[in-house]
Every structure is written in structure tokens, then in C-alpha cells.
Amino acid sequence: MLKAVATDIEALRILDERLRWLSAWTIHHANHVRENDDGLKVGGHQASCASMTAIMAALYFHALGPNDRVAVKPHAGPVLHAIHYLLASQSRDALENFRGFGGAQSYPSRTKDKIPVDFSTGSVGLGVAITLFASLVQDYLTARGWMDEADRGRFVALIGDAELDEGNIYEAIIEGAKHDVRNLWWIIDYNRQSLDATSADRMFERFDEIFKSCGWRVVELRYGKKLSTVLTEHPTLKGWFEKLSNAELSALHYQGGAAWRTRLDAEFGKDAAQFLTEYDDDALASLFTDLGGHCMETLVEAFDAAQDDVPTLFIAWTIKGFGLPFAGHKDNHAGLMNPTQLATLREAMGVREGEEWEKLQGIGDNARPGVEALIEKSRIGRDKRARHFGAVSVPAIPAPAGEEQSTQAAFGRILLDLSKAGGDLADRILTTSPDVTVSTNLGAWVNQRGLFRRDEIADVFAREKIASAQKWGASNNGQHIELGIAESNLFLMLAAVGLSGDLFDQRLFPIGTLYDPFIARGLDALNYACYQDARFLLVATPSGITLGPEGGAHQSINPPLIALGQPGLRHYEPAYADELAAMMEHAFRLIDDPDGESTYLRLSTRSIQQFERADDSWRDGALAGGYWLREPGPNAEATIVAMGAVMPEALAAWDDLRNDIPGLGLLAVTSPDLLHRGWTAAQAGRWKGTRAPSHIEQLLSRLSRSAGLVTLADAAPASLSWLGGVLGQRVSPLGVEKFGQTGSLADLYAAYRLDGAAITEAAAEILLQIG
Ligand SMILES: Cc1ncc(C[n+]2csc(CCOP(=O)(O)OP(=O)(O)O)c2C)c(N)n1
Ligand SMILES: [Mg+2]
């Protein structure tokens, strides 16, 4: 790490101003200069950007090493774009098109932005916490020898102070403390303002304690050099200053030098007279706005001093909108400078009209070489990295033997068999679970592959020879990361492990398990993982009212609908173990495929009679979303359509009804999600001239156009009822619409209309309607 010399500090200050200008101008251009055809507000956050430009200049042009990765506070996106513009990795076109179609995105996006974005941000809190899990992945990779110690980087999160209200941050640091995480810098832009208002005073005093309890070093950057000296010389002034509430301080920053003077005069009278003669109004404003987060020397010193791997929280005091006309105003979050204000700023920055995009406009000849040298030096390691796929060969995964099995048990068996067989894929699987490892059947895998910990932890029960099915020794060779019960952490962990190929050029195959209903608990983090195109396998089990005696609090209803609407995640719901094996094999391939995605498997604890196959012809259909378990007759007037654990009821009903309904078929749906996607893609394709019918259209076209479909799922009936829209056939949808409860399967299936009687009634009704 290079120490900054005085000329560097000067150059960094200039870069800070340049970032403030470029970010403000980019937003201004999008709102006031670019044509706006639809009259929609474009928006952008000039104040949130100005608050952070010094911090980001110090980081990107001084402190960051080539392997460091950063999550940028969403509303400082334009500053990140300005940095890359200066580094020549962002185009003027993209900036001119900020928030426009194909232009720089409003919030940094790994997948949509052309600049390198290490972590997407947008939903506050999640971008912060993922850095912690990425650091854990780095530890994992170095422990396994897949990454050199020398290539280790630091994970930096730039955080808005209001983000600290997000609970997921605390869930993450608690988990991090258990795993002894390191190499983290979290930097709070402490401008004491949120979106709506100034933030609460009382709580802020506690945040440092919370972090310290979790093993963090807390560094407060409260004052800049100038203000710090003055306050040290005037302890009474310091005492008063430090008692100002967030709202008072912000108001004074907004009002400026004259207001500071009046206030000090009112407060201290003649005791302040001498002090006040030493400063004119501008100097007073400049003095009191010299906070740590705006003082380059303070920032650089603090970053230089934190070179060990202790996780460090920097609390950098700042002013929201620093240097802009609405600095400190409580309503400035979405505030935009008007053209007159912008022109004043432009002149103050020495930028000539018409040359607003010139990168180093207005920088004097003396300073320019220093600035250029810093920019040049900072290019290293900030290129967009290519993504790599296809490095790991995925073997065929055979179905586990057994006439009766549940999909959950089969999942455990498949992993155990994979582990025993060994190989590249097995070695690169990393499993994780929020305290439901045993109850989701990962236990046998963990016994084989062990828990991951940087420091060895003996299995005391094993050492004491106490009988237990779970052997839980932990070492830096382990392949399972056990999490506490915090589903949001599970998804952030899956996101981080699922980005391992992108972040570290090392493909890992993350498998996370949880109970199906608790997907909802981490839903935004799941969406966040998918938004970044992280690749993983999510295994949700048990599911549905088929869980029987466990009751309504654990019986999931709507996750198939969630999956139906979730981009980047494919839902599979197998009924049989051989389907599951095919799906897992496919899911592993999708993880390591440039056009792949993540997979969600919805499994069950219900042990069912396996289906005897004549051949493998079911397989392609099962992977595409559905296949005929019982072929329909030509132009059949009805079919049963069923998914997952209720397949035995569907089969039995088919047996009962086939004599009464000639040609009755049974369609096994394995993925409503894929069927729906195929259907809409075919619709869109038709408009573009391609006429290939989708998989579901092909399946349903075996039936008469007026045929009736009785759909059956241990889930919200809307998961399958839409099938009627494909060819305009009639539907009688069976499924679960009310909260579940305890009971035997027979009781519950009867009460919630998932049994043979319900299927018969639904079929009769639909045939009557057709007739
Ligand atoms: C999960 C979530 N909830 C709400 C928002 C809307 N939102 C955007 S920024 C923000 C607060 C901004 O305050 P702060 O984090 O202090 O950032 P600043 O702009 O002050 O730097 C809110 C509530 C969001 N982006 N994500
Ligand atoms: Mg704030």
C-alpha cells in the first residue's frame, strides 16, 4: 500500500470535486437536458452522491487494491460511473443515457451495467451484507488451496446511514462473528439523513457497540483536520457542537455561515466575539462542514492505518448534498438542482459551458499531472472481468434405488452417493443451511464431507463416544457451512457462493436447504441473488399440507407462485426419485452454463410408490416441465394434471375414472414455471415469425379443444389453473387456498379437496359443463 504524499492528497481533493461535478451533471443531464418523451420523472440523487465523493475518491484512487471488491450504496451509483468514466472504463454515451434504456443504470448492476460492478445494490442492506459472505467464500477458497493467499482481497461496503436500520445487516454480522470473518471494510456515509428526514439521534450512539460486540473495530471519522484543531483549542465550543441534534446540525449546514454566526453569538455572547472575528461567513461554513468524511487527509490516514484483516467499521461524518445548494436540507434526498443552481456549481468548479463532459476540465496545469498519474495508477484491477463457465464436468446422476421413497430422502441419498463416488463436482459442492441441515436430509452428506471452519473444531460427542447419527467435526476442509436460523443469510450466502465463478474465477456449486414456507422469510435476498445472476441450487423441503401432523405454520402454499414470477430461478417439483436425479443433474449443469440459471426444487417427505418406467422417454419432458404419465387417447375429452407429492391420488383417480371417461390422460407437471415461460416465449416468437409451439401447447394439443383439465397440486391452485388459457380448454383447479392444519394425510387431503373424491367431482363437473 502506497502512502499518500501531499501532492496525492491535493490530487485526491481535485478528484473528489470532479466526482461531485460529474455525478451531479450526469443526473442533471438526464433530467434537464436529455429529451424526455413520456414526461416521466427521471430522477437521481445528487445529494446522496455529493455526500460520498470524497470517500469514494480516497478509496478508488488511493486505498483499493486490485483484488478488493466493493458494494456501492445504491444512490451513489452515478459516482461509481463517474469514477469509471475517469478511468476510461465508462463511455460518455452511457452517462448521457443515465437511467435511459441501455444506459448507465440508476443503481449499480452487475448484469446490466457495462462497467465492472462487483455487487449489485438497490435494496438497501443486502449489498452491505453480501460482502461479508463473499469474504467467507474467499476464506473457503484459500483454505481449499483454490486461491492463493496473495490474491486475497478486501470486501468493502459503502453504506448509507439509514441502511443501518435494515435487520439483515445484524443477522449478517452475528453470523460473521461465528465464522470469524475478516477482510471487511464497511464505511458508513453518516450524513444523518435518510430518505424522509434526518435520522434519529438516540440510536446512532449504539451502533458502534453492536459492531464491537461482534468483533469489529470501529473507527469514527468525525472531524476533518481543520475542525478538529479548532474544536481541540475550544473545548466549550466542542461540547456544544457535539450536543447539536442531527436535525439542528443539518439545518445549520443548510443555512450556512451567517446562521452559524447568529447561533454562536446567541449561545456564547461575548465569549464567542473574538472567535467570530477570525472567520467571515464563508470561512465559518467551511470550518463547520469540515467533517471526517469530507477531509481527504483524514480519510487517507484512516484507510492507511487499517491494513490488517480485522473487520472494520468506519463511521465517516458527512453532509448530505455537500457542496450543493441543498446541502443538509432534510428534504434533499431526491432533490435536483435547477439549471441556474447547476450553472453556479459549474462555474464554481471551473467547468466551461459546453465542456461539461470533459474529464479534467478546469484543473490547473500544475495539478493536472498529479491527477492524471493517480488515475493511471488506479486503473489496475478495475477492469470488467470475463465470466467463465463449463470448467467442471457434471456426471450422470443415477436415481437412488427403492420402491418407495420421498423426494426429500432421495435428495439426501443422491448427495451421499455423489460424495462417495467423489470427483470434481462433488468436491466443488458447498452446502449450507440455516439450522435445518438434519431435517432437510443433508446430514449424511455432512457426515461425509464435514463442516467448514477456518479453525478446527472437534466433534465433542464423537470424541466422547456418545452415539449420534450426525458427526459434526469442523475443519478448513469441510464443505458445509452451517448457518444460524436466518433465512436472509442463507440467500445472501447462496448469492455469494453463486458468484464465486465471477468474483474469484472458481466455480462452486452451492446447495442451500430450508423449509419451503420459509422462502418467504428471505424472499428479497433470494430476488437479490437472482438479480445478480448468482447460480445455486435451492432445495425447499418439506412442503405443502402433505407435511401432515406438523401443521399449518410449516405447511407451504404459495412458493410455486413465487417461483412462477421469479426471473433467474427455475422451479422443479418432482414426484419421483428418478425425476429428482435428472433435475439435480440438470441444475448442476445450469449452474456452470453461461445461459443457465438457478434452480429451486420443491420436495416432500411423503414416501410414495415409485413409478415403473418402460424407458427414458419421460426424461426430456420432465426437464421441460411436464410429460404424460398416462397417455391420453386421441382427442380425449378430459385429463388429470398433477404435480409432485399428490401424484398417488392422481394415479388412483385416473384408475377409477378411465372406464367412465374414455381416453382420460394423466399429465405430470414438473415445472409450471418452465411451461409458462415456454408458452409466453412461443407467443412472443409468433410475432417475430417463428411458429414453433411450446412444450405445453404440444402436450395439451393431444386433447380435444373442448377438453376439461382437472389440475391438482399441493400448493395454491393458481400454480396450474392457468393451463386452461393455453388452448382455451376448461379447468377445474384443485389445490390449497386456506392455511393448513395438523392431521393425517387422509384427513387433510379430504378436507382440502386433494383426494380421489375431489378429483372425481371436479371431473364430473367439468364434463357436465362441456356436455
Ligand atoms: C429495502 C429498501 N427499502 C427502501 C428503499 C428506498 N430508499 C432508498 S434510499 C433510502 C434511504 C436513504 O438514506 P441513506 O441510506 O442514509 O442514504 P443517503 O441517501 O442518505 O446517503 C430508502 C429508504 C430501498 N432502496 N430499499
Ligand atoms: Mg443518510
CSV table of N, CA, C and O in Angstrom, one decimal, residues 631-719:
chain,number,residue,atom,x,y,z
A,631,GLU,N,-50.8,-41.8,-21.0
A,631,GLU,CA,-51.1,-41.1,-22.3
A,631,GLU,C,-52.6,-40.9,-22.5
A,631,GLU,O,-53.4,-41.8,-22.2
A,632,PRO,N,-53.0,-39.8,-23.0
A,632,PRO,CA,-54.4,-39.6,-23.3
A,632,PRO,C,-54.8,-40.3,-24.6
A,632,PRO,O,-53.9,-40.6,-25.5
A,633,GLY,N,-56.0,-40.6,-24.8
A,633,GLY,CA,-56.5,-41.2,-26.1
A,633,GLY,C,-56.6,-40.1,-27.1
A,633,GLY,O,-56.5,-38.9,-26.7
A,634,PRO,N,-56.8,-40.4,-28.4
A,634,PRO,CA,-56.9,-39.3,-29.4
A,634,PRO,C,-58.1,-38.4,-29.1
A,634,PRO,O,-59.2,-38.9,-28.8
A,635,ASN,N,-57.8,-37.1,-29.1
A,635,ASN,CA,-58.9,-36.2,-28.9
A,635,ASN,C,-59.7,-36.4,-27.6
A,635,ASN,O,-60.9,-36.2,-27.5
A,636,ALA,N,-58.9,-36.8,-26.5
A,636,ALA,CA,-59.6,-37.1,-25.3
A,636,ALA,C,-60.4,-35.9,-24.8
A,636,ALA,O,-60.0,-34.7,-25.0
A,637,GLU,N,-61.5,-36.1,-24.0
A,637,GLU,CA,-62.3,-35.1,-23.5
A,637,GLU,C,-61.9,-34.6,-22.2
A,637,GLU,O,-62.4,-33.6,-21.7
A,638,ALA,N,-61.0,-35.3,-21.5
A,638,ALA,CA,-60.5,-34.9,-20.2
A,638,ALA,C,-59.2,-35.4,-19.8
A,638,ALA,O,-58.7,-36.4,-20.4
A,639,THR,N,-58.5,-34.7,-18.9
A,639,THR,CA,-57.3,-35.2,-18.4
A,639,THR,C,-57.1,-34.7,-17.0
A,639,THR,O,-57.7,-33.7,-16.6
A,640,ILE,N,-56.3,-35.5,-16.2
A,640,ILE,CA,-55.9,-35.1,-14.9
A,640,ILE,C,-54.5,-34.5,-15.1
A,640,ILE,O,-53.7,-35.0,-15.8
A,641,VAL,N,-54.3,-33.4,-14.4
A,641,VAL,CA,-53.0,-32.7,-14.5
A,641,VAL,C,-52.5,-32.6,-13.0
A,641,VAL,O,-53.2,-32.0,-12.2
A,642,ALA,N,-51.4,-33.2,-12.7
A,642,ALA,CA,-51.0,-33.2,-11.3
A,642,ALA,C,-49.5,-33.0,-11.1
A,642,ALA,O,-48.7,-33.2,-12.0
A,643,MET,N,-49.2,-32.4,-9.9
A,643,MET,CA,-47.8,-32.1,-9.7
A,643,MET,C,-47.3,-32.6,-8.3
A,643,MET,O,-48.0,-32.5,-7.3
A,644,GLY,N,-46.2,-33.2,-8.3
A,644,GLY,CA,-45.5,-33.5,-7.0
A,644,GLY,C,-46.1,-34.6,-6.2
A,644,GLY,O,-46.6,-35.6,-6.7
A,645,ALA,N,-46.1,-34.3,-4.9
A,645,ALA,CA,-46.4,-35.3,-3.9
A,645,ALA,C,-47.8,-35.9,-3.9
A,645,ALA,O,-48.1,-37.0,-3.3
A,646,VAL,N,-48.7,-35.3,-4.6
A,646,VAL,CA,-50.1,-35.8,-4.7
A,646,VAL,C,-50.3,-36.7,-5.9
A,646,VAL,O,-51.4,-37.1,-6.2
A,647,MET,N,-49.2,-37.1,-6.5
A,647,MET,CA,-49.3,-38.0,-7.7
A,647,MET,C,-50.0,-39.3,-7.4
A,647,MET,O,-50.8,-39.8,-8.3
A,648,PRO,N,-49.8,-39.9,-6.2
A,648,PRO,CA,-50.6,-41.2,-6.0
A,648,PRO,C,-52.1,-41.0,-6.1
A,648,PRO,O,-52.8,-41.8,-6.6
A,649,GLU,N,-52.6,-39.8,-5.6
A,649,GLU,CA,-54.0,-39.6,-5.6
A,649,GLU,C,-54.4,-39.4,-7.1
A,649,GLU,O,-55.5,-39.9,-7.5
A,650,ALA,N,-53.6,-38.8,-7.9
A,650,ALA,CA,-53.9,-38.6,-9.3
A,650,ALA,C,-54.0,-39.9,-10.0
A,650,ALA,O,-54.9,-40.2,-10.8
A,651,LEU,N,-53.0,-40.8,-9.7
A,651,LEU,CA,-52.9,-42.1,-10.4
A,651,LEU,C,-54.1,-42.9,-10.0
A,651,LEU,O,-54.7,-43.6,-10.9
A,652,ALA,N,-54.5,-42.9,-8.7
A,652,ALA,CA,-55.6,-43.7,-8.3
A,652,ALA,C,-56.9,-43.2,-8.9
A,652,ALA,O,-57.7,-44.0,-9.4
A,653,ALA,N,-57.0,-41.9,-9.0
A,653,ALA,CA,-58.3,-41.4,-9.6
A,653,ALA,C,-58.3,-41.7,-11.1
A,653,ALA,O,-59.4,-42.0,-11.6
A,654,TRP,N,-57.2,-41.6,-11.7
A,654,TRP,CA,-57.1,-42.0,-13.1
A,654,TRP,C,-57.6,-43.4,-13.3
A,654,TRP,O,-58.4,-43.7,-14.2
A,655,ASP,N,-57.1,-44.3,-12.4
A,655,ASP,CA,-57.6,-45.7,-12.5
A,655,ASP,C,-59.1,-45.9,-12.3
A,655,ASP,O,-59.7,-46.6,-13.1
A,656,ASP,N,-59.6,-45.1,-11.4
A,656,ASP,CA,-61.0,-45.2,-11.1
A,656,ASP,C,-61.9,-44.6,-12.3
A,656,ASP,O,-63.0,-45.1,-12.5
A,657,LEU,N,-61.4,-43.6,-12.9
A,657,LEU,CA,-62.2,-42.9,-13.9
A,657,LEU,C,-62.0,-43.3,-15.3
A,657,LEU,O,-62.8,-42.9,-16.2
A,658,ARG,N,-61.0,-44.0,-15.6
A,658,ARG,CA,-60.6,-44.2,-17.0
A,658,ARG,C,-61.7,-45.0,-17.8
A,658,ARG,O,-61.9,-44.8,-19.0
A,659,ASN,N,-62.5,-45.8,-17.1
A,659,ASN,CA,-63.5,-46.5,-17.8
A,659,ASN,C,-64.7,-45.6,-18.2
A,659,ASN,O,-65.3,-45.7,-19.2
A,660,ASP,N,-64.9,-44.7,-17.2
A,660,ASP,CA,-66.1,-43.7,-17.4
A,660,ASP,C,-65.7,-42.6,-18.4
A,660,ASP,O,-66.6,-42.0,-19.1
A,661,ILE,N,-64.4,-42.3,-18.4
A,661,ILE,CA,-64.0,-41.2,-19.3
A,661,ILE,C,-63.0,-41.7,-20.3
A,661,ILE,O,-61.8,-41.8,-20.0
A,662,PRO,N,-63.5,-42.1,-21.5
A,662,PRO,CA,-62.6,-42.7,-22.5
A,662,PRO,C,-61.4,-41.8,-22.9
A,662,PRO,O,-61.7,-40.6,-23.0
A,663,GLY,N,-60.3,-42.4,-22.9
A,663,GLY,CA,-59.1,-41.6,-23.4
A,663,GLY,C,-58.5,-40.7,-22.3
A,663,GLY,O,-57.6,-39.9,-22.6
A,664,LEU,N,-59.0,-40.8,-21.0
A,664,LEU,CA,-58.5,-40.0,-19.9
A,664,LEU,C,-57.0,-40.1,-19.8
A,664,LEU,O,-56.5,-41.2,-19.8
A,665,GLY,N,-56.3,-39.0,-19.7
A,665,GLY,CA,-54.9,-39.0,-19.6
A,665,GLY,C,-54.5,-38.5,-18.2
A,665,GLY,O,-55.3,-38.0,-17.4
A,666,LEU,N,-53.2,-38.6,-17.9
A,666,LEU,CA,-52.7,-38.0,-16.6
A,666,LEU,C,-51.4,-37.3,-17.0
A,666,LEU,O,-50.4,-38.0,-17.4
A,667,LEU,N,-51.4,-36.0,-16.9
A,667,LEU,CA,-50.2,-35.2,-17.2
A,667,LEU,C,-49.5,-34.9,-15.9
A,667,LEU,O,-50.1,-34.3,-15.0
A,668,ALA,N,-48.2,-35.3,-15.9
A,668,ALA,CA,-47.4,-35.0,-14.7
A,668,ALA,C,-46.7,-33.7,-15.0
A,668,ALA,O,-45.9,-33.6,-15.9
A,669,VAL,N,-47.0,-32.7,-14.2
A,669,VAL,CA,-46.3,-31.4,-14.4
A,669,VAL,C,-45.1,-31.4,-13.4
A,669,VAL,O,-45.3,-31.6,-12.2
A,670,THR,N,-44.0,-31.1,-13.9
A,670,THR,CA,-42.8,-31.0,-13.1
A,670,THR,C,-42.3,-29.6,-12.9
A,670,THR,O,-41.5,-29.3,-12.0
A,671,SER,N,-42.8,-28.7,-13.7
A,671,SER,CA,-42.4,-27.3,-13.6
A,671,SER,C,-43.4,-26.3,-14.2
A,671,SER,O,-43.4,-26.1,-15.4
A,672,PRO,N,-44.4,-25.8,-13.5
A,672,PRO,CA,-45.3,-24.8,-14.1
A,672,PRO,C,-44.6,-23.6,-14.6
A,672,PRO,O,-44.9,-23.0,-15.6
A,673,ASP,N,-43.5,-23.3,-13.9
A,673,ASP,CA,-42.6,-22.2,-14.2
A,673,ASP,C,-42.1,-22.3,-15.7
A,673,ASP,O,-42.3,-21.4,-16.5
A,674,LEU,N,-41.5,-23.5,-16.0
A,674,LEU,CA,-40.9,-23.7,-17.3
A,674,LEU,C,-42.0,-23.7,-18.4
A,674,LEU,O,-41.9,-23.2,-19.5
A,675,LEU,N,-43.2,-24.4,-18.0
A,675,LEU,CA,-44.2,-24.5,-19.0
A,675,LEU,C,-44.8,-23.1,-19.4
A,675,LEU,O,-45.0,-22.8,-20.5
A,676,HIS,N,-44.9,-22.3,-18.3
A,676,HIS,CA,-45.4,-20.9,-18.6
A,676,HIS,C,-44.4,-20.1,-19.4
A,676,HIS,O,-44.8,-19.4,-20.4
A,677,ARG,N,-43.2,-20.2,-19.0
A,677,ARG,CA,-42.1,-19.5,-19.8
A,677,ARG,C,-42.1,-19.9,-21.3
A,677,ARG,O,-42.0,-19.0,-22.2
A,678,GLY,N,-42.2,-21.2,-21.5
A,678,GLY,CA,-42.2,-21.7,-22.9
A,678,GLY,C,-43.4,-21.2,-23.6
A,678,GLY,O,-43.3,-20.8,-24.8
A,679,TRP,N,-44.5,-21.1,-23.0
A,679,TRP,CA,-45.8,-20.7,-23.6
A,679,TRP,C,-45.7,-19.2,-24.0
A,679,TRP,O,-45.9,-18.9,-25.2
A,680,THR,N,-45.2,-18.4,-23.1
A,680,THR,CA,-45.2,-16.9,-23.4
A,680,THR,C,-44.1,-16.7,-24.5
A,680,THR,O,-44.2,-15.8,-25.3
A,681,ALA,N,-43.0,-17.5,-24.4
A,681,ALA,CA,-41.9,-17.3,-25.4
A,681,ALA,C,-42.4,-17.6,-26.8
A,681,ALA,O,-42.1,-17.0,-27.7
A,682,ALA,N,-43.2,-18.7,-26.8
A,682,ALA,CA,-43.8,-19.1,-28.1
A,682,ALA,C,-44.7,-18.0,-28.7
A,682,ALA,O,-44.8,-17.7,-29.8
A,683,GLN,N,-45.5,-17.5,-27.7
A,683,GLN,CA,-46.4,-16.4,-28.2
A,683,GLN,C,-45.6,-15.2,-28.7
A,683,GLN,O,-46.0,-14.7,-29.8
A,684,ALA,N,-44.6,-14.8,-28.0
A,684,ALA,CA,-43.8,-13.7,-28.5
A,684,ALA,C,-43.1,-14.1,-29.8
A,684,ALA,O,-43.0,-13.2,-30.7
A,685,GLY,N,-42.7,-15.3,-29.9
A,685,GLY,CA,-42.0,-15.8,-31.1
A,685,GLY,C,-42.9,-15.7,-32.3
A,685,GLY,O,-42.4,-15.4,-33.4
A,686,ARG,N,-44.2,-16.0,-32.1
A,686,ARG,CA,-45.1,-15.9,-33.3
A,686,ARG,C,-45.1,-14.5,-33.9
A,686,ARG,O,-45.2,-14.4,-35.1
A,687,TRP,N,-45.0,-13.5,-33.1
A,687,TRP,CA,-45.0,-12.1,-33.6
A,687,TRP,C,-43.7,-11.9,-34.4
A,687,TRP,O,-43.6,-10.9,-35.2
A,688,LYS,N,-42.7,-12.7,-34.1
A,688,LYS,CA,-41.4,-12.4,-34.8
A,688,LYS,C,-41.2,-13.4,-35.9
A,688,LYS,O,-40.2,-13.5,-36.5
A,689,GLY,N,-42.3,-14.2,-36.2
A,689,GLY,CA,-42.2,-15.1,-37.4
A,689,GLY,C,-41.8,-16.5,-37.1
A,689,GLY,O,-41.9,-17.3,-38.0
A,690,THR,N,-41.4,-16.8,-35.9
A,690,THR,CA,-41.1,-18.2,-35.6
A,690,THR,C,-42.4,-18.9,-35.0
A,690,THR,O,-43.0,-18.3,-34.1
A,691,ARG,N,-42.7,-20.1,-35.5
A,691,ARG,CA,-44.0,-20.6,-35.1
A,691,ARG,C,-44.0,-21.9,-34.3
A,691,ARG,O,-45.0,-22.5,-34.2
A,692,ALA,N,-42.8,-22.2,-33.7
A,692,ALA,CA,-42.7,-23.4,-33.0
A,692,ALA,C,-43.7,-23.4,-31.8
A,692,ALA,O,-43.6,-22.5,-31.0
A,693,PRO,N,-44.5,-24.4,-31.7
A,693,PRO,CA,-45.4,-24.4,-30.5
A,693,PRO,C,-44.6,-24.8,-29.2
A,693,PRO,O,-43.6,-25.5,-29.3
A,694,SER,N,-45.0,-24.3,-28.1
A,694,SER,CA,-44.3,-24.5,-26.9
A,694,SER,C,-44.6,-26.0,-26.4
A,694,SER,O,-45.5,-26.6,-26.9
A,695,HIS,N,-43.8,-26.4,-25.4
A,695,HIS,CA,-44.0,-27.7,-24.9
A,695,HIS,C,-45.4,-28.0,-24.3
A,695,HIS,O,-46.0,-29.0,-24.6
A,696,ILE,N,-45.9,-27.0,-23.6
A,696,ILE,CA,-47.2,-27.2,-23.0
A,696,ILE,C,-48.3,-27.2,-24.1
A,696,ILE,O,-49.3,-28.0,-24.1
A,697,GLU,N,-48.1,-26.4,-25.2
A,697,GLU,CA,-49.1,-26.5,-26.3
A,697,GLU,C,-49.1,-27.8,-27.0
A,697,GLU,O,-50.1,-28.4,-27.3
A,698,GLN,N,-47.9,-28.4,-27.1
A,698,GLN,CA,-47.8,-29.7,-27.7
A,698,GLN,C,-48.4,-30.8,-26.9
A,698,GLN,O,-49.2,-31.6,-27.4
A,699,LEU,N,-48.2,-30.7,-25.6
A,699,LEU,CA,-48.8,-31.6,-24.7
A,699,LEU,C,-50.3,-31.6,-24.7
A,699,LEU,O,-51.0,-32.6,-24.9
A,700,LEU,N,-50.8,-30.4,-24.6
A,700,LEU,CA,-52.3,-30.2,-24.5
A,700,LEU,C,-53.0,-30.4,-25.8
A,700,LEU,O,-54.2,-30.7,-25.9
A,701,SER,N,-52.3,-30.2,-26.9
A,701,SER,CA,-52.9,-30.4,-28.2
A,701,SER,C,-53.2,-31.9,-28.5
A,701,SER,O,-53.9,-32.2,-29.5
A,702,ARG,N,-52.8,-32.8,-27.6
A,702,ARG,CA,-53.2,-34.2,-27.8
A,702,ARG,C,-54.7,-34.3,-27.4
A,702,ARG,O,-55.3,-35.3,-27.7
A,703,LEU,N,-55.2,-33.3,-26.7
A,703,LEU,CA,-56.6,-33.4,-26.2
A,703,LEU,C,-57.5,-32.7,-27.2
A,703,LEU,O,-57.1,-31.9,-28.0
A,704,SER,N,-58.8,-33.0,-27.0
A,704,SER,CA,-59.8,-32.2,-27.7
A,704,SER,C,-59.7,-30.7,-27.3
A,704,SER,O,-59.4,-30.4,-26.2
A,705,ARG,N,-60.0,-29.8,-28.3
A,705,ARG,CA,-60.0,-28.4,-27.9
A,705,ARG,C,-61.0,-28.0,-26.8
A,705,ARG,O,-60.8,-27.1,-26.1
A,706,SER,N,-62.0,-28.9,-26.7
A,706,SER,CA,-63.0,-28.5,-25.7
A,706,SER,C,-62.8,-29.4,-24.4
A,706,SER,O,-63.6,-29.4,-23.5
A,707,ALA,N,-61.6,-30.1,-24.3
A,707,ALA,CA,-61.4,-31.0,-23.2
A,707,ALA,C,-61.3,-30.2,-21.9
A,707,ALA,O,-61.1,-29.0,-21.8
A,708,GLY,N,-61.6,-31.0,-20.8
A,708,GLY,CA,-61.5,-30.4,-19.5
A,708,GLY,C,-60.3,-30.9,-18.8
A,708,GLY,O,-59.8,-32.0,-18.9
A,709,LEU,N,-59.6,-29.9,-18.0
A,709,LEU,CA,-58.4,-30.3,-17.2
A,709,LEU,C,-58.8,-30.2,-15.8
A,709,LEU,O,-59.2,-29.2,-15.3
A,710,VAL,N,-58.5,-31.3,-15.0
A,710,VAL,CA,-58.6,-31.3,-13.6
A,710,VAL,C,-57.2,-31.1,-13.1
A,710,VAL,O,-56.4,-32.1,-13.2
A,711,THR,N,-56.9,-30.0,-12.5
A,711,THR,CA,-55.5,-29.8,-12.1
A,711,THR,C,-55.4,-30.0,-10.5
A,711,THR,O,-56.3,-29.6,-9.8
A,712,LEU,N,-54.3,-30.5,-10.1
A,712,LEU,CA,-54.1,-30.9,-8.7
A,712,LEU,C,-52.7,-30.6,-8.3
A,712,LEU,O,-51.7,-31.1,-8.8
A,713,ALA,N,-52.6,-29.8,-7.2
A,713,ALA,CA,-51.3,-29.5,-6.7
A,713,ALA,C,-51.4,-29.3,-5.2
A,713,ALA,O,-52.4,-28.7,-4.7
A,714,ASP,N,-50.4,-29.7,-4.4
A,714,ASP,CA,-50.4,-29.4,-3.0
A,714,ASP,C,-49.7,-28.0,-2.9
A,714,ASP,O,-48.6,-27.8,-2.4
A,715,ALA,N,-50.5,-27.1,-3.4
A,715,ALA,CA,-50.0,-25.7,-3.5
A,715,ALA,C,-51.2,-24.8,-3.9
A,715,ALA,O,-52.3,-25.4,-4.2
A,716,ALA,N,-51.0,-23.5,-4.0
A,716,ALA,CA,-52.1,-22.7,-4.5
A,716,ALA,C,-52.5,-23.2,-5.9
A,716,ALA,O,-51.7,-23.4,-6.7
A,717,PRO,N,-53.9,-23.3,-6.1
A,717,PRO,CA,-54.3,-23.9,-7.3
A,717,PRO,C,-54.0,-23.0,-8.5
A,717,PRO,O,-53.9,-23.6,-9.7
A,718,ALA,N,-53.7,-21.8,-8.3
A,718,ALA,CA,-53.3,-20.9,-9.5
A,718,ALA,C,-52.0,-21.4,-10.1
A,718,ALA,O,-51.7,-21.0,-11.2
A,719,SER,N,-51.2,-22.2,-9.4
A,719,SER,CA,-50.0,-22.7,-9.9
A,719,SER,C,-50.3,-23.4,-11.3
A,719,SER,O,-49.4,-23.4,-12.2
